[in-house]
Every structure is written in C-alpha cells, then in structure tokens.
mmCIF file of C-alpha atoms in Angstrom:
data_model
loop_
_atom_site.group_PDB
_atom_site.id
_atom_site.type_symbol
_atom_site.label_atom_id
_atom_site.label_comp_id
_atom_site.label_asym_id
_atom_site.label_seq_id
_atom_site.Cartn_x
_atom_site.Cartn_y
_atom_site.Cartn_z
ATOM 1 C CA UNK A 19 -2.198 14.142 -17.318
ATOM 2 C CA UNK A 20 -5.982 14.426 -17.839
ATOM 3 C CA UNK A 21 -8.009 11.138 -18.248
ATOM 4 C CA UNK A 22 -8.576 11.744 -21.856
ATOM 5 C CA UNK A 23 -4.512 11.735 -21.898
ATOM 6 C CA UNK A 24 -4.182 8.149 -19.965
ATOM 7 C CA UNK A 25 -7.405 6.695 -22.222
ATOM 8 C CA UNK A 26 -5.568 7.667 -25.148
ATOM 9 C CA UNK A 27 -2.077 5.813 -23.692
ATOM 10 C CA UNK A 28 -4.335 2.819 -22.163
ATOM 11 C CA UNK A 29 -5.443 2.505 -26.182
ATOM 12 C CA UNK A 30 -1.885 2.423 -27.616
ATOM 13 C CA UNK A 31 -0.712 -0.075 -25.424
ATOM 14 C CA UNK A 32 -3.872 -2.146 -25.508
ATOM 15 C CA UNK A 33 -2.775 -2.360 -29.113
ATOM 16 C CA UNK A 34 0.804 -3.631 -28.287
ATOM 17 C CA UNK A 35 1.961 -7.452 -28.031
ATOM 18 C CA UNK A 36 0.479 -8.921 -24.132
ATOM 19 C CA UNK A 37 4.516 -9.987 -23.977
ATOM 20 C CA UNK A 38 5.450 -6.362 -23.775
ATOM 21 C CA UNK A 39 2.081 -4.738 -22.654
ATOM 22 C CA UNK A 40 0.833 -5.277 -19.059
ATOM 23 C CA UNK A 41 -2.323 -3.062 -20.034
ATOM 24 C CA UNK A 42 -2.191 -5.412 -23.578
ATOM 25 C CA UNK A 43 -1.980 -8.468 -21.520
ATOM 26 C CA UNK A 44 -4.684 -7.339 -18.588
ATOM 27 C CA UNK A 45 -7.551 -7.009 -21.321
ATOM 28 C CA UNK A 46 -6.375 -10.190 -23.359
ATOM 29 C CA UNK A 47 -7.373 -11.818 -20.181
ATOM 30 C CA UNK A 48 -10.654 -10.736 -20.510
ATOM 31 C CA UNK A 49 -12.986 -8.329 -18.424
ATOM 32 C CA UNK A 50 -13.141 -10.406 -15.433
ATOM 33 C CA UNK A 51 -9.786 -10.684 -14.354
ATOM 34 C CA UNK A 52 -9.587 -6.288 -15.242
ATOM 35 C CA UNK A 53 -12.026 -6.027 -13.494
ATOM 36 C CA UNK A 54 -10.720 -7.895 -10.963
ATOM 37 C CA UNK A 55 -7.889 -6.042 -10.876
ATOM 38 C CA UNK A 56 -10.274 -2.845 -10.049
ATOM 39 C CA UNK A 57 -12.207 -4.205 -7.557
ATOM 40 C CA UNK A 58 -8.454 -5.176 -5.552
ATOM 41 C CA UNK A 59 -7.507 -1.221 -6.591
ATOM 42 C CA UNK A 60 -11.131 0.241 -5.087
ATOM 43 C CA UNK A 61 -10.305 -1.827 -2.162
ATOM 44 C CA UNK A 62 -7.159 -0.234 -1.553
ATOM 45 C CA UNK A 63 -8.009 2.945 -1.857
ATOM 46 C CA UNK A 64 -11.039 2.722 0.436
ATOM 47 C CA UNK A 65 -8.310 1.375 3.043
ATOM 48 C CA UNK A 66 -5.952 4.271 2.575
ATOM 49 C CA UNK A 67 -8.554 6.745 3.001
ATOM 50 C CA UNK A 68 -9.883 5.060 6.095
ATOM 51 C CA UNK A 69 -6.068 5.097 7.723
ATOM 52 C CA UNK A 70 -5.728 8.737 6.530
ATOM 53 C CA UNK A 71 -2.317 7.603 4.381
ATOM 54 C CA UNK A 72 -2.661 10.200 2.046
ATOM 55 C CA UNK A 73 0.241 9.004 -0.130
ATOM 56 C CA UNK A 74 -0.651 5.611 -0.447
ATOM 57 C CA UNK A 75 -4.272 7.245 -0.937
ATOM 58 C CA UNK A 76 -2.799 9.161 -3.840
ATOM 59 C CA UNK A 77 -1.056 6.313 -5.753
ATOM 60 C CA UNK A 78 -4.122 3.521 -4.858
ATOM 61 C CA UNK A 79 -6.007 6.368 -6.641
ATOM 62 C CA UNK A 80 -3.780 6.721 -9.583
ATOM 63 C CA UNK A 81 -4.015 2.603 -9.849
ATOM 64 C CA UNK A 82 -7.755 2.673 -9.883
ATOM 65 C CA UNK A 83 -8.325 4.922 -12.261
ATOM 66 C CA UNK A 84 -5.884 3.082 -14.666
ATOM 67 C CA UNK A 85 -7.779 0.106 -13.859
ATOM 68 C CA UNK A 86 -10.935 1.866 -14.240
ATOM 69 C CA UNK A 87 -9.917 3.194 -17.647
ATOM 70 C CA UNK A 88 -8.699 -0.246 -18.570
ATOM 71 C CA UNK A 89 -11.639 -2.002 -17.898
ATOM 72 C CA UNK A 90 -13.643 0.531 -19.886
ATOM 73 C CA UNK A 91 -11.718 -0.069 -22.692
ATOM 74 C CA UNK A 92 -11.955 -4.173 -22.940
ATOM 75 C CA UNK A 93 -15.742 -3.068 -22.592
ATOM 76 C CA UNK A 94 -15.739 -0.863 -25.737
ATOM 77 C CA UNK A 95 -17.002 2.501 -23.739
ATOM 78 C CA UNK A 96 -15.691 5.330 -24.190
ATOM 79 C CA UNK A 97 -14.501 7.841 -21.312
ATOM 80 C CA UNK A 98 -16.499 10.485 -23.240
ATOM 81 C CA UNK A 99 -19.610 8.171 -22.611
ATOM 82 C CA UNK A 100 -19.261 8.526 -18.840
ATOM 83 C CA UNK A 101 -18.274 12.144 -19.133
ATOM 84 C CA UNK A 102 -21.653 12.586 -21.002
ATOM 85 C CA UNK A 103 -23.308 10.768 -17.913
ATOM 86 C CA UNK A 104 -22.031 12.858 -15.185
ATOM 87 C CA UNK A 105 -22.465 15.543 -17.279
ATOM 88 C CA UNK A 106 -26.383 14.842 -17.412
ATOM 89 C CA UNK A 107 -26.783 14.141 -13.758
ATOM 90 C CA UNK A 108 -25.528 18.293 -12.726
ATOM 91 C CA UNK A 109 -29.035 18.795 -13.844
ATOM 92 C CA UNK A 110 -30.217 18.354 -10.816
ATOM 93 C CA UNK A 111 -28.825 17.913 -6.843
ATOM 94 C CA UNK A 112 -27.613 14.706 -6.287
ATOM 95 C CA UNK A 113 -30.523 14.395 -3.297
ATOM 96 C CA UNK A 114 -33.327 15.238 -5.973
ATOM 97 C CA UNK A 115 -31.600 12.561 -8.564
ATOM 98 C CA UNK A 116 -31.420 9.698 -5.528
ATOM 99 C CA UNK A 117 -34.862 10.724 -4.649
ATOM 100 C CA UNK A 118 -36.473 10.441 -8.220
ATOM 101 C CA UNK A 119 -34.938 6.967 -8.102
ATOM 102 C CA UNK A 120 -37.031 5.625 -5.086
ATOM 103 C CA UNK A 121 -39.870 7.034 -6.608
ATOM 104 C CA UNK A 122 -39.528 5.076 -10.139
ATOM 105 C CA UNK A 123 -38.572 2.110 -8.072
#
C-alpha cells in the first residue's frame, strides 16, 4: 500500500456513517481529539524505537501514519501538498536548509 493508496481509503471511510466508521467517527470529533490520537501514536513509536522492538516499531508506525493521514484530512490538506514540500526541501542538504533558517530568524 502506498500513502496515496491509504489517503484514498482514509477518504472513503471519512465519508461513511461515524456508527460504522472509526476513521468517520475520529474526524467528526474534530481535529483535536485526531490529533490527539497522533500525538499518543508518535509517542509510541518513539518508545518502540528506543526499546529496539522492531515489531511493535513497525505497527506503532503503521498507526501513526494512519493517524497522520487522518488528521490531514479533517484539515483539508492534501498528501500531495506535503509531497510537494519535501519535494522542495531536496534542493538543498538538510544542514544548508536548517542553517538558512537561523539566519532569517
């Protein structure tokens, strides 16, 4: 599955009834509790990374980016937005992009 794939299936079931959609019922709760719900995921992950549990590093991973994805979507931005962004910064090393930063700061 590529993230355009699970955007795409995070859309559809946005669109379904919050009684039979958790991703449905997640954004009809608004942004806060999604995102929420991805800070708790992020979390997570940064714990099974830490403890070197690679499986539970691998599914904490899969929830975060659903969550991640989900939270885009009660937001209205696209995944191809993002894309676009990361896209722009390989114009450049991330040292020379962090570095620019300071400067404008």
């Amino acid at each position: 599955m590529t993230l355009e794939e699970l955007e795409a299936r995070i859309a559809l079931r946005a669109a379904a009834s919050p009684e039979q959609s958790y991703t449905a019922r997640l954004i009809a709760r608004g942004t806060g509790k999604a995102a929420q719900k991805l800070g708790e995921e992020a979390t997570e992950a940064v714990i099974a990374a830490v403890t070197h549990d690679r499986a539970e590093l691998v599914k904490e991973s899969a929830d975060l980016l659903y969550h991640l994805l989900v939270v885009l979507k009660a937001e209205g931005v696209p995944l191809s937005e993002v894309m676009a962004e990361l896209d722009g910064r390989t114009a450049q090393s991330g040292l020379a992009e962090k570095a620019a930063r300071k400067d404008n700061a």
